[in-house]
mmCIF file of C-alpha atoms and ligand atoms in Angstrom:
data_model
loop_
_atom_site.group_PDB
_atom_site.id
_atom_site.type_symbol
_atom_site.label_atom_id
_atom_site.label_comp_id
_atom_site.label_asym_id
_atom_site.label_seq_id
_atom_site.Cartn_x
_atom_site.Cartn_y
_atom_site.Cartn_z
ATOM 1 C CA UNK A 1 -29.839 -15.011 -12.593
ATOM 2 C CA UNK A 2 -26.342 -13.264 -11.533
ATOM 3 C CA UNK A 3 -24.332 -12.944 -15.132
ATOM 4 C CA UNK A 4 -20.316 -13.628 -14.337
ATOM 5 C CA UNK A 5 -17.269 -11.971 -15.260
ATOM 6 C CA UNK A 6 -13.992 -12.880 -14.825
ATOM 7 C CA UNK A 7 -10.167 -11.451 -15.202
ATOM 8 C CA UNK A 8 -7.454 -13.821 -14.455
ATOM 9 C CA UNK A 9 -7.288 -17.521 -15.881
ATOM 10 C CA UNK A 10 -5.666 -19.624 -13.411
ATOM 11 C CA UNK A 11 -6.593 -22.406 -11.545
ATOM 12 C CA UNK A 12 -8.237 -20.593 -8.840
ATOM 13 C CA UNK A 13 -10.697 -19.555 -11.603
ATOM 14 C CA UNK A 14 -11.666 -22.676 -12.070
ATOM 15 C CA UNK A 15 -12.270 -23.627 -9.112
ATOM 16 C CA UNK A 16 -14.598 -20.341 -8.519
ATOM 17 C CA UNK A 17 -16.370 -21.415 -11.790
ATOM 18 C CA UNK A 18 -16.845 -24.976 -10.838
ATOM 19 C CA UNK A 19 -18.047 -23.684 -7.186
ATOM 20 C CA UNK A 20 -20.560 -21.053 -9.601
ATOM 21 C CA UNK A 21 -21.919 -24.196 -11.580
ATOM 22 C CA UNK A 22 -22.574 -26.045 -8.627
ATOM 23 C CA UNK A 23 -24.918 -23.091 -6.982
ATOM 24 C CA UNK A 24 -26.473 -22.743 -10.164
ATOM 25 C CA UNK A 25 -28.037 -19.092 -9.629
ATOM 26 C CA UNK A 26 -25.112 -17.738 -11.876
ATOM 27 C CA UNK A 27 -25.062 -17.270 -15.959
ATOM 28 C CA UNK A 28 -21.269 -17.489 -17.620
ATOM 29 C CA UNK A 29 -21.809 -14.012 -19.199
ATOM 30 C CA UNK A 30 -17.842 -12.577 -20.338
ATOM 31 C CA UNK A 31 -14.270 -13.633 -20.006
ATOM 32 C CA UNK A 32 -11.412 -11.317 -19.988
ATOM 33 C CA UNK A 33 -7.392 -12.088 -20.446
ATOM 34 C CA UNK A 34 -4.475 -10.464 -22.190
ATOM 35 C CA UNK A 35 -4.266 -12.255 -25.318
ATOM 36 C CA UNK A 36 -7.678 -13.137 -27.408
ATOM 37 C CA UNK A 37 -5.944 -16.745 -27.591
ATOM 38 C CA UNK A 38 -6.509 -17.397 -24.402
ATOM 39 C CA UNK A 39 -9.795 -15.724 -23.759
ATOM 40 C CA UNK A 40 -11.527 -17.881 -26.603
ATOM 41 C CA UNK A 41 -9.943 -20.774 -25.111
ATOM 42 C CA UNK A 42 -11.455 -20.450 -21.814
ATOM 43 C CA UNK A 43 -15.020 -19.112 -22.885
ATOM 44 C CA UNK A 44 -14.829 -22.397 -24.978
ATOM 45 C CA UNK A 45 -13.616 -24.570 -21.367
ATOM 46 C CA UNK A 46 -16.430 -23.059 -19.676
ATOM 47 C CA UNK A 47 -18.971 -22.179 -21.661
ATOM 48 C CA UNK A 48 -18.748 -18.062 -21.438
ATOM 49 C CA UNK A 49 -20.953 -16.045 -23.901
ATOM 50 C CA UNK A 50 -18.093 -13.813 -24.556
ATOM 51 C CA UNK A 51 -14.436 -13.337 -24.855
ATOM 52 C CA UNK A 52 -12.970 -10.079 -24.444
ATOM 53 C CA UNK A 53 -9.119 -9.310 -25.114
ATOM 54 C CA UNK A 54 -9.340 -5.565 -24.352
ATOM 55 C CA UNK A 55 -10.077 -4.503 -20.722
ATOM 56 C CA UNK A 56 -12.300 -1.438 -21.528
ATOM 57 C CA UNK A 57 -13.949 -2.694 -23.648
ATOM 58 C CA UNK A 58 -14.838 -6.225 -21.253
ATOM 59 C CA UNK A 59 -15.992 -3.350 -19.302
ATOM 60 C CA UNK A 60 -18.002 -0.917 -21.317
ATOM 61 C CA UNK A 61 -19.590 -4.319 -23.290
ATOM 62 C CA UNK A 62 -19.304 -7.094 -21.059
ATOM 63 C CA UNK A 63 -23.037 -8.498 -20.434
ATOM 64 C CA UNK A 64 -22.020 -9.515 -16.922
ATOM 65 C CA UNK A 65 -23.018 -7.713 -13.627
ATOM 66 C CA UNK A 66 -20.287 -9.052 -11.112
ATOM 67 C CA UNK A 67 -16.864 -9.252 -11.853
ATOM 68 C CA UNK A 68 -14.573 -11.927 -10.392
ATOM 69 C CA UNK A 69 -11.017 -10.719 -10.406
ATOM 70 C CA UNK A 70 -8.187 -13.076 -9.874
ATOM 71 C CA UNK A 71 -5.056 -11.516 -11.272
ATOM 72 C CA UNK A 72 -2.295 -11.158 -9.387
ATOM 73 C CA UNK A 73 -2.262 -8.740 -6.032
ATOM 74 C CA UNK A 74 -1.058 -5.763 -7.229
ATOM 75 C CA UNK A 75 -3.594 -5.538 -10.654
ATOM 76 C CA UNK A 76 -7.036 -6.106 -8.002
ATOM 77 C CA UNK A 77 -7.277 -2.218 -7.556
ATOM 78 C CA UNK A 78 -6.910 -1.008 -11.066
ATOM 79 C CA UNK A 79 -9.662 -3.585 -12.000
ATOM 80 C CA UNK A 80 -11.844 -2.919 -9.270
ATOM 81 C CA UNK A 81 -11.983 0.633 -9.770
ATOM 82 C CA UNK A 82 -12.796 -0.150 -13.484
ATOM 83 C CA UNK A 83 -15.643 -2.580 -12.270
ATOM 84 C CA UNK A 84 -17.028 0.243 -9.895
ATOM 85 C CA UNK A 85 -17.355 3.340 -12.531
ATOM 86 C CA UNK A 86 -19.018 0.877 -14.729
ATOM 87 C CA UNK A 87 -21.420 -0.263 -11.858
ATOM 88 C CA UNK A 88 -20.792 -3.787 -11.811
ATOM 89 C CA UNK A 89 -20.145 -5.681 -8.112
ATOM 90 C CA UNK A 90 -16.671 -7.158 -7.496
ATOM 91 C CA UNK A 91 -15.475 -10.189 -5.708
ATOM 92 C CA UNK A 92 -12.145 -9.879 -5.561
ATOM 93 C CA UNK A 93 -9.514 -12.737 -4.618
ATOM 94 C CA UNK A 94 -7.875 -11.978 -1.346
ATOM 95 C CA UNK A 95 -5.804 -9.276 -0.822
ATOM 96 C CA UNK A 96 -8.402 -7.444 -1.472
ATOM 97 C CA UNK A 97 -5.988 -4.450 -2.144
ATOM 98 C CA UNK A 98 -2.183 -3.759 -1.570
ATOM 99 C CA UNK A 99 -2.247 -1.216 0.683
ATOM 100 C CA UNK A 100 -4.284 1.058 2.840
ATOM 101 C CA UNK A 101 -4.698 4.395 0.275
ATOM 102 C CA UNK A 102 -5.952 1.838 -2.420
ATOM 103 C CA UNK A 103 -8.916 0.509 0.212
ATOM 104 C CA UNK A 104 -9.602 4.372 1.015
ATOM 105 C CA UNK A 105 -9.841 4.989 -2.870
ATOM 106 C CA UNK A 106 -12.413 2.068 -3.386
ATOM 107 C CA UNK A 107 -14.545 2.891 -0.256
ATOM 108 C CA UNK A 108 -14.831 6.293 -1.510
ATOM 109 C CA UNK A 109 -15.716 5.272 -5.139
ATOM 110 C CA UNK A 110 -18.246 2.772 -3.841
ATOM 111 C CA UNK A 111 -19.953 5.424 -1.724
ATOM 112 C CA UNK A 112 -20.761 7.263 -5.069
ATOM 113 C CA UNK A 113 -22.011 4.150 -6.568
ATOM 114 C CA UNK A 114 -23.994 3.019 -3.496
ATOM 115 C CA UNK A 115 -25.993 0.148 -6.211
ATOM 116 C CA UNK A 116 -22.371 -1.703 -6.105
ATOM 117 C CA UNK A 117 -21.205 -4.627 -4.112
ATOM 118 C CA UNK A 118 -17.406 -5.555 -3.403
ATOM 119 C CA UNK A 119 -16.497 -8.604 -1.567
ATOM 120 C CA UNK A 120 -13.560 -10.398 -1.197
ATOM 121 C CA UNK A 121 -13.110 -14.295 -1.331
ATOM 122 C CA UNK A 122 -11.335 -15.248 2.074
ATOM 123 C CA UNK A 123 -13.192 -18.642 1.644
ATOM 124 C CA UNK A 124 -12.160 -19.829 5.331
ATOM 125 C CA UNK A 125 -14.220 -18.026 7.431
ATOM 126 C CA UNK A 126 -17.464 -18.143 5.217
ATOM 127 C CA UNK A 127 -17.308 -22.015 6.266
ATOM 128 C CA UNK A 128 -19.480 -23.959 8.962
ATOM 129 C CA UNK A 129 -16.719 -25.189 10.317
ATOM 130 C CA UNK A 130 -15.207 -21.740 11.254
ATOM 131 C CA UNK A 131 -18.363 -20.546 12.315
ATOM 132 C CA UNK A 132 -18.516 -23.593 14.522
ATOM 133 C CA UNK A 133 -15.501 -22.751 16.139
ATOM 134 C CA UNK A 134 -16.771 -19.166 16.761
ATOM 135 C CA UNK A 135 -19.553 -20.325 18.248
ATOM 136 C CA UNK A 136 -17.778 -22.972 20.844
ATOM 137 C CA UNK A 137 -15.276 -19.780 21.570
ATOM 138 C CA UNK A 138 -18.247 -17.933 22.868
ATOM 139 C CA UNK A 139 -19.007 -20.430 25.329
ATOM 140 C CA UNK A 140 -15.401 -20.360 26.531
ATOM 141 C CA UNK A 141 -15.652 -18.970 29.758
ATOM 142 C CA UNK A 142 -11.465 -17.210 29.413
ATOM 143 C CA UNK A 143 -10.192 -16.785 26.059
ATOM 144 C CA UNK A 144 -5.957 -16.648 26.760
ATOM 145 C CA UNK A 145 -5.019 -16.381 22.843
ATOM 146 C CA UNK A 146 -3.780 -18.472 19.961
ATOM 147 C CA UNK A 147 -1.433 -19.957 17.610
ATOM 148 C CA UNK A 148 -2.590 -20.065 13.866
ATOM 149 C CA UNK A 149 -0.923 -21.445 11.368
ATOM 150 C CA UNK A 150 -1.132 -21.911 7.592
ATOM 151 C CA UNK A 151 2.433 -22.963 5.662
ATOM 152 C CA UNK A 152 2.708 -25.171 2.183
ATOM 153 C CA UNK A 153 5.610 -24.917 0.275
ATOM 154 C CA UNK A 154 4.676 -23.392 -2.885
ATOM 155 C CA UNK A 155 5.923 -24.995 -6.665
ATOM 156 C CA UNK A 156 6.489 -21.617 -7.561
ATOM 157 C CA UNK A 157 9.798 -21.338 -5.073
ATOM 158 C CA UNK A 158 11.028 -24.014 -6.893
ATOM 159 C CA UNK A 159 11.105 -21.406 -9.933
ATOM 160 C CA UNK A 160 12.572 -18.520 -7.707
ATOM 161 C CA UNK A 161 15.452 -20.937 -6.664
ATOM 162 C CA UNK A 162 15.965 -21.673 -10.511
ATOM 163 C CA UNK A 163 16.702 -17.806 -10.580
ATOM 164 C CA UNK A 164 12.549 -16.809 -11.875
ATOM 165 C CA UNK A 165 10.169 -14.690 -10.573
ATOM 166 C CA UNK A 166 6.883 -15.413 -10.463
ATOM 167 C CA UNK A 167 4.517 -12.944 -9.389
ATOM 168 C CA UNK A 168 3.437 -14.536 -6.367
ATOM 169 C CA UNK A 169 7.118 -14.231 -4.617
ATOM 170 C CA UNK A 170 7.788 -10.602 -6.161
ATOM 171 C CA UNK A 171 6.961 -6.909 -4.364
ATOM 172 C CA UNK A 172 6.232 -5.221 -7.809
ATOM 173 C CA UNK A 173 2.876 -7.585 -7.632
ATOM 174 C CA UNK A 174 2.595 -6.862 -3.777
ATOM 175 C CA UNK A 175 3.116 -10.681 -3.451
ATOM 176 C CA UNK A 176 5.680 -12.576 -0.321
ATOM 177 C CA UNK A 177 4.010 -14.811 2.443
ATOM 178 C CA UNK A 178 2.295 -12.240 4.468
ATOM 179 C CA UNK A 179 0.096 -11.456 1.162
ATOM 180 C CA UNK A 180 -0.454 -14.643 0.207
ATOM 181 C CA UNK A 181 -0.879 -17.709 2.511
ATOM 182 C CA UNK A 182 -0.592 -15.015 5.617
ATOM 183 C CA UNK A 183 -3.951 -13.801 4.385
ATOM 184 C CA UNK A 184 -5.342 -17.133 6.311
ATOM 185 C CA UNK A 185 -4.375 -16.461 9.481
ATOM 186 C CA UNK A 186 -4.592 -12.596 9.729
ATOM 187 C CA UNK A 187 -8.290 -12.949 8.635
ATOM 188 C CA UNK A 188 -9.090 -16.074 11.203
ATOM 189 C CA UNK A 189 -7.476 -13.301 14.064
ATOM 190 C CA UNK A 190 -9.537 -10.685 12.767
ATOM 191 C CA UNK A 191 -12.561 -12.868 12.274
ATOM 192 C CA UNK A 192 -11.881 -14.383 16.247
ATOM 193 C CA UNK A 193 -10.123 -11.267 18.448
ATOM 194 C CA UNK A 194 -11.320 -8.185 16.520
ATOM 195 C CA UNK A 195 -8.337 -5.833 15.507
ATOM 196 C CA UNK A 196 -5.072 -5.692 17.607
ATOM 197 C CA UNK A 197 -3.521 -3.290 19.685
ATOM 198 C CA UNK A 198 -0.393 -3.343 18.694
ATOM 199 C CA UNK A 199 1.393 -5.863 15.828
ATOM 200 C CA UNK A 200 4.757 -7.013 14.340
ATOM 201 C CA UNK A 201 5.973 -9.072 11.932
ATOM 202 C CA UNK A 202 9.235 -10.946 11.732
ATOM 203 C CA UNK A 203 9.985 -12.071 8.023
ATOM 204 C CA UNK A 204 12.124 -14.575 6.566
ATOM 205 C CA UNK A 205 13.478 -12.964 3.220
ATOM 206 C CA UNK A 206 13.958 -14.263 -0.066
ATOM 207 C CA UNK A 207 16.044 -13.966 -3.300
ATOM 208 C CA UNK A 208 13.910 -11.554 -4.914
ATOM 209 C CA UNK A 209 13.340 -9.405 -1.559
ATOM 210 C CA UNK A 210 9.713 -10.777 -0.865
ATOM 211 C CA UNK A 211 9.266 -12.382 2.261
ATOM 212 C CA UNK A 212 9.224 -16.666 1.785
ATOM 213 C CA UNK A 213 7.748 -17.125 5.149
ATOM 214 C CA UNK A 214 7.315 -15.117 8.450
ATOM 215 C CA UNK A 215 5.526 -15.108 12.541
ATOM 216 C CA UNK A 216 3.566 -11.965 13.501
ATOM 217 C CA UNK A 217 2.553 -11.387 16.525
ATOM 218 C CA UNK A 218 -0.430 -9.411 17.147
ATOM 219 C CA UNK A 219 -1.471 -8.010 20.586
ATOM 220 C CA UNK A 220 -4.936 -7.816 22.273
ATOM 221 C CA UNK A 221 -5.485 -6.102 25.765
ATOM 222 C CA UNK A 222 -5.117 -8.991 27.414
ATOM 223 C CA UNK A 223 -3.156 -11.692 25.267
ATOM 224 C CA UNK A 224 -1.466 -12.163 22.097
ATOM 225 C CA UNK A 225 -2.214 -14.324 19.237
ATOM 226 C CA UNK A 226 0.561 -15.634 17.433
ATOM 227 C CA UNK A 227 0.483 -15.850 13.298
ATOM 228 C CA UNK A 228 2.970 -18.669 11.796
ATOM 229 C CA UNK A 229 2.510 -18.741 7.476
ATOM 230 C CA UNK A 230 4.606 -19.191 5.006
ATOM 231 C CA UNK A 231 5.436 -20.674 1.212
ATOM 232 C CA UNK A 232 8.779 -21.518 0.942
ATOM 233 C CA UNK A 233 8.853 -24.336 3.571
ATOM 234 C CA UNK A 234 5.761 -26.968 5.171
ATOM 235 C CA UNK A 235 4.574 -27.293 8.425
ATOM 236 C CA UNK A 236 2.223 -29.723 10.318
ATOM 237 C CA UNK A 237 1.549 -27.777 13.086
ATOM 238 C CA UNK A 238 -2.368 -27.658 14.068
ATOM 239 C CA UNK A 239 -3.486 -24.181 14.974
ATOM 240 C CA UNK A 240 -5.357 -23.712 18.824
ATOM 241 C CA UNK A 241 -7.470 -21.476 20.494
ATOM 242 C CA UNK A 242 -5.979 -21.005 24.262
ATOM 243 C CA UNK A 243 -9.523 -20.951 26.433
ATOM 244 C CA UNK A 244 -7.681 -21.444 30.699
ATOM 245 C CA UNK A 245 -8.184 -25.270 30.795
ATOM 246 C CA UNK A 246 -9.999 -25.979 27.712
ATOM 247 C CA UNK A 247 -8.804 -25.720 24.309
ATOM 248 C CA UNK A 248 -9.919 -25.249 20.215
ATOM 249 C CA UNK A 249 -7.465 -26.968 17.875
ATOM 250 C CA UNK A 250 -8.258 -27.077 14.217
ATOM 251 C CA UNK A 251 -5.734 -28.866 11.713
ATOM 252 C CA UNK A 252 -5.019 -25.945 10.032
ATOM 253 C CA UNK A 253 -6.522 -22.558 10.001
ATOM 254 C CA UNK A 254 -6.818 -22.213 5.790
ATOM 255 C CA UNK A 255 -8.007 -25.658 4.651
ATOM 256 C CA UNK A 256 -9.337 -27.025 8.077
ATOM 257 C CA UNK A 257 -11.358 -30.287 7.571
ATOM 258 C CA UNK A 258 -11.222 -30.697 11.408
ATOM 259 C CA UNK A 259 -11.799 -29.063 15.142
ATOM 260 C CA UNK A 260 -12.436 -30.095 18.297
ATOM 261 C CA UNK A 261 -12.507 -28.794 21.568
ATOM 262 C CA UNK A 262 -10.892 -30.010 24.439
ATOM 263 C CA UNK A 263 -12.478 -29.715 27.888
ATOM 264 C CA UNK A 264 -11.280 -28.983 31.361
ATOM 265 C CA UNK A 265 -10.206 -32.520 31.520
ATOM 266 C CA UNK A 266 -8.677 -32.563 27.804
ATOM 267 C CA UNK A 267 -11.544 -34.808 26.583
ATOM 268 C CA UNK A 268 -11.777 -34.052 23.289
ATOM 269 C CA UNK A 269 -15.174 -32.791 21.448
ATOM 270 C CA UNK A 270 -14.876 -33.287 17.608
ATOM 271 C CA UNK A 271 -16.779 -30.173 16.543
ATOM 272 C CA UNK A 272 -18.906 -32.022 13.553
ATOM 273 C CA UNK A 273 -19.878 -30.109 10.569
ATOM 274 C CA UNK A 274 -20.239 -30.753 6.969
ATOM 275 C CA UNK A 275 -16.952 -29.710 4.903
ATOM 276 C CA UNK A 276 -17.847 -28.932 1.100
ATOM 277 C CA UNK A 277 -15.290 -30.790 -1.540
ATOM 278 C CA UNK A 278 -15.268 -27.051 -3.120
ATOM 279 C CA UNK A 279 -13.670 -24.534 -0.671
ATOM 280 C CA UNK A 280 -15.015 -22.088 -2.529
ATOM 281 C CA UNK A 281 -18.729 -22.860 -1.958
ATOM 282 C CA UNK A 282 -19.915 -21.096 1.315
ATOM 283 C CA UNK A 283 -18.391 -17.829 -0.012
ATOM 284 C CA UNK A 284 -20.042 -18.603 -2.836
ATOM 285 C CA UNK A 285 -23.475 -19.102 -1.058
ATOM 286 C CA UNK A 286 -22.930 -15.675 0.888
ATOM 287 C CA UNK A 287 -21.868 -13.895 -1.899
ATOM 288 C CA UNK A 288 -24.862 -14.604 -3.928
ATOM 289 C CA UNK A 289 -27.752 -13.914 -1.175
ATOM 290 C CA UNK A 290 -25.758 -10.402 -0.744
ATOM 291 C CA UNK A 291 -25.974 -9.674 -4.608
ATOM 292 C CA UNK A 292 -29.079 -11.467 -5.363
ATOM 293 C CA UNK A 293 -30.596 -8.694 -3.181
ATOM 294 C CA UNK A 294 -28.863 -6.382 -2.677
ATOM 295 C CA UNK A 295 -30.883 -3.601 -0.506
ATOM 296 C CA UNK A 296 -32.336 -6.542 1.728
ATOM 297 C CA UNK A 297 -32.304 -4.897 5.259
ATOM 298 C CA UNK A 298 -30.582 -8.240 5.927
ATOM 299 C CA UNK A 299 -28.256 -8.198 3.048
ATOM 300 C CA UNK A 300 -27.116 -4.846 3.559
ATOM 301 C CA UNK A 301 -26.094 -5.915 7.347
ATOM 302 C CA UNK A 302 -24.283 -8.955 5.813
ATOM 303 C CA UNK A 303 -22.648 -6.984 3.386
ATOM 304 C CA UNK A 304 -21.414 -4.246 5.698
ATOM 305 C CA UNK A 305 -19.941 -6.985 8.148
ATOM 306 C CA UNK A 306 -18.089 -8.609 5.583
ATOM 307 C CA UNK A 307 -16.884 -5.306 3.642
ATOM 308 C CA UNK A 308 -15.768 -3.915 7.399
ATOM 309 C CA UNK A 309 -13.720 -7.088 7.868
ATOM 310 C CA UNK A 310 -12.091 -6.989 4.764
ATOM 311 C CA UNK A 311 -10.760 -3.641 5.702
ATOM 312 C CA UNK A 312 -9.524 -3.940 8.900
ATOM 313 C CA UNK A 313 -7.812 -7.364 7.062
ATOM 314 C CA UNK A 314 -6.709 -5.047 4.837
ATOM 315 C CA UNK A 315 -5.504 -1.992 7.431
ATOM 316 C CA UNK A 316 -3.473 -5.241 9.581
ATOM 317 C CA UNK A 317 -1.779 -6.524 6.355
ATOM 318 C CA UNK A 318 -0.562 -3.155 5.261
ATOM 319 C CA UNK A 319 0.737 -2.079 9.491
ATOM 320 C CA UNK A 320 2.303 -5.651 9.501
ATOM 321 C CA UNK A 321 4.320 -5.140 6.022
ATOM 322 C CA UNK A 322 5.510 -1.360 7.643
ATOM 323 C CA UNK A 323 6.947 -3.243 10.830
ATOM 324 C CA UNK A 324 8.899 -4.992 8.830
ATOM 325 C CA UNK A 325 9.718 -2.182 6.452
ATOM 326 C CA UNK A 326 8.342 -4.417 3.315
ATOM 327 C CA UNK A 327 7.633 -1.553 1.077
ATOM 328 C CA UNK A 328 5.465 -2.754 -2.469
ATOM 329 C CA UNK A 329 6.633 -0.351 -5.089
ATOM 330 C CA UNK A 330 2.933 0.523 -5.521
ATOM 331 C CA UNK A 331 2.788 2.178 -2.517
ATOM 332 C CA UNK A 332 4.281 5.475 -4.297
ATOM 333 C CA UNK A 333 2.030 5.493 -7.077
HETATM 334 N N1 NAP B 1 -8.728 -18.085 -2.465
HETATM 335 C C1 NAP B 1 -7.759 -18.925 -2.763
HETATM 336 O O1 NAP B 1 -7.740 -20.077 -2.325
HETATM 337 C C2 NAP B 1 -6.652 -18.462 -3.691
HETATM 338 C C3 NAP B 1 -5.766 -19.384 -4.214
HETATM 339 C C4 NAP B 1 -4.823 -18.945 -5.139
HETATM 340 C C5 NAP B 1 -4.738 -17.593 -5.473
HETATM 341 N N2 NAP B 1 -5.575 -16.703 -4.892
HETATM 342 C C6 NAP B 1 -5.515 -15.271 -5.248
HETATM 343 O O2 NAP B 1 -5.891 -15.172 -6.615
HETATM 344 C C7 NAP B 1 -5.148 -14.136 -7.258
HETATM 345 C C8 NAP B 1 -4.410 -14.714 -8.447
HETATM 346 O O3 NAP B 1 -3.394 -15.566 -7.987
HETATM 347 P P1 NAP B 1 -2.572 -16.476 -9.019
HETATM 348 O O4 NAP B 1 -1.569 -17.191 -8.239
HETATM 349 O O5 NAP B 1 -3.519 -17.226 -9.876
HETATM 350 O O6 NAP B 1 -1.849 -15.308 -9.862
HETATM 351 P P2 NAP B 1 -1.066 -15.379 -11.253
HETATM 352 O O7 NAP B 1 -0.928 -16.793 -11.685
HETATM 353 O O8 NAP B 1 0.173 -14.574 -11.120
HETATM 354 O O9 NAP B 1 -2.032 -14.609 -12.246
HETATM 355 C C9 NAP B 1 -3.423 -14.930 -12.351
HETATM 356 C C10 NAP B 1 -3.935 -14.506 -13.681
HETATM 357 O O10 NAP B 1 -3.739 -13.121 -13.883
HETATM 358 C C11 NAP B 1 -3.292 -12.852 -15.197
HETATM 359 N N3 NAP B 1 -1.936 -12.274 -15.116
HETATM 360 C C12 NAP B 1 -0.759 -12.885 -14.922
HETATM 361 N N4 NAP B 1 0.256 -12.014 -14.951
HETATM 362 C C13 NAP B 1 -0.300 -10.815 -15.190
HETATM 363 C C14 NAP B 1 0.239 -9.509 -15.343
HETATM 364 N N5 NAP B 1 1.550 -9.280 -15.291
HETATM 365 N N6 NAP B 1 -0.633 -8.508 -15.584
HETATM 366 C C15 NAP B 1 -1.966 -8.723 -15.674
HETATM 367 N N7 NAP B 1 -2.529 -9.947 -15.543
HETATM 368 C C16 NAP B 1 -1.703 -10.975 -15.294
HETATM 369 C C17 NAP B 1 -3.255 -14.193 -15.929
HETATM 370 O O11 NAP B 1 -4.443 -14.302 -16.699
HETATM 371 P P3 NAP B 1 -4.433 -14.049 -18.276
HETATM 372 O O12 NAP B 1 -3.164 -14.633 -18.805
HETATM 373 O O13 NAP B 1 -5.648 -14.764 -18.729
HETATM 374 O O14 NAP B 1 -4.528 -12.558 -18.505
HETATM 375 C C18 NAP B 1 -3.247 -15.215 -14.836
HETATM 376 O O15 NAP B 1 -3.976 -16.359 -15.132
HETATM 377 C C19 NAP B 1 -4.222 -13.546 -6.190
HETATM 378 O O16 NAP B 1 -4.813 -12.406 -5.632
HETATM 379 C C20 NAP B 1 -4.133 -14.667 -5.158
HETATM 380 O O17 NAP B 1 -3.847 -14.196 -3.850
HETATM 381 C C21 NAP B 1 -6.555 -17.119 -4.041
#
């Protein structure tokens, strides 16, 4: 059995846990948060061994051997790094980190502690249905582009409009759009067309200097795909795949419950697969063959294609935010 750890107590982390439960290959070893209050409280929701209130010491003692970390943006690379020199595997909530120097200090960490695993949870593209719309793009005889988009209004503007600032909508915690909901869409391009030749991003700012929403648009030799995201406003807009005559058009591209392909003579092709009432559960399912066994010739391959994705996701968040000049205060340190 895999033994869990986990930093950060939202909802998101309960959703992980339930997904954890359901794939029952996992123990509930050692919770983590700031205040002991609230650690006991959730060992005692989910049934952890242990409750830790003091970070070094959750991971010098902890009994776990993967750490789940789900704090916000800007706290994923101090944790990480923590996780690494104490050889326990990470799965780290996307961003993975918040900007290009902090990937470059992980890979380098992980390459002297070649035993550890880091993976990050972009939960979209681990399920069947993205992977069915991969495959039906590879039998596309012209691929001329797309238009993704991903945009909920989020509660927590409500809270920046009452003058707050929650992390989520603040630079200090590398959050805005583009590092939050935008994380859909730039990994679906990444995951489809491979890294761009050339990108730019056109935010909409907020009070507190984040961006609320944005479009980026990110060129390939021989078409561009267009990025629409945001949190401070909702769209409806499906997201397509451009083939010359045919076209893909999922219903979103973050929490897509449906695709279908239209042919040459727009008949349309529901692309059937089985959606999961956890998001959560194909990463979950990947994740665990990688760390169940780990030096698996097979393993290793998976692992390496997914760590390789999450940095180029991680090299086109970080050029997007400079075309826009969004500068995370971070970035200095
Ligand atoms: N995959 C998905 O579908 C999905 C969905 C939502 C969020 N996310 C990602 O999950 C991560 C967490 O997002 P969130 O919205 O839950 O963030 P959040 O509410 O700002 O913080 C998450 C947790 O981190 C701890 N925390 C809060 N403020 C902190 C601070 N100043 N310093 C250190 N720890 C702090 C809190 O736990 P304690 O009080 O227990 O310490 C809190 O429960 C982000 O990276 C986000 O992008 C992913």
């Amino acid at each position: 059995m895999l033994k869990l750890g986990i930093i950060g107590t939202n909802w998101i982390t309960d959703q992980f846990i339930d997904g954890i439960k359901a794939d029952g290959r996992w123990e509930l070893a050692s919770v983590y948060s700031r205040t002991m209050e609230k650690a006991t409280a959730y060992q005692q929701k989910h049934g952890f061994a242990e409750a830790f209130a003091d970070i070094d010491q959750f991971f010098e003692e902890g009994s776990f051997d993967t750490v789940y970390i789900a704090s916000p943006n800007s706290m994923h690379y101090q944790y990480a790094r923590q996780a690494i020199e104490n050889d326990k595997h990470v799965i780290v909530e996307k961003p993975s980190f918040a900007n290009i120097d902090e990937f470059a200090q992980i890979e380098g960490l992980l390459q002297a502690h070649p035993g550890v695993r880091l993976l990050e949870a972009a939960r979209h593209v681990h399920t069947p249905l993205f992977k069915a719309v991969q495959a039906k793009m590879a039998e596309m005889t012209r691929i001329q582009g797309a238009t993704l988009t991903y945009m909920k209004y989020s509660s927590r503007y409500d809270k920046v409009l009452a003058g707050e600032r929650p992390n989520v909508f603040t630079l200090d915690f590398a959050g805005g759009a583009l590092y939050d909901l935008g994380v859909y869409p730039v990994y679906a391009a990444v995951a489809l067309f491979g890294e761009p030749e050339s990108v730019v991003y056109f935010p909409t700012l907020i009070e507190t200097g984040a961006d609320g929403k944005g479009v980026a648009i990110l060129g390939y030799e021989s078409f561009e795909v267009t990025l629409n995201f945001g949190k401070t406003a909702n769209s409806h807009m499906p997201s397509e795949i451009y083939g010359l005559k045919d076209t893909i058009v999922l219903d979103n591209v973050a929490d897509f419950s449906n695709a279908s392909y239209f042919d040459d003579d727009q008949v349309e092709h529901p692309l059937a697969t089985e959606t999961a009432a956890n998001p959560m559960k194909y990463e979950i399912e990947t994740f665990t063959e990688i760390l169940q066994d780990p030096t698996n010739e097979t393993q290793v391959k998976n692992y390496q294609k997914w760590f390789l994705m999450s940095k180029h996701v991680n090299g086109l968040l970080f050029t997007l935010r400079e075309s826009a000049g969004l500068d995370f205060p971070s970035d200095d340190q």
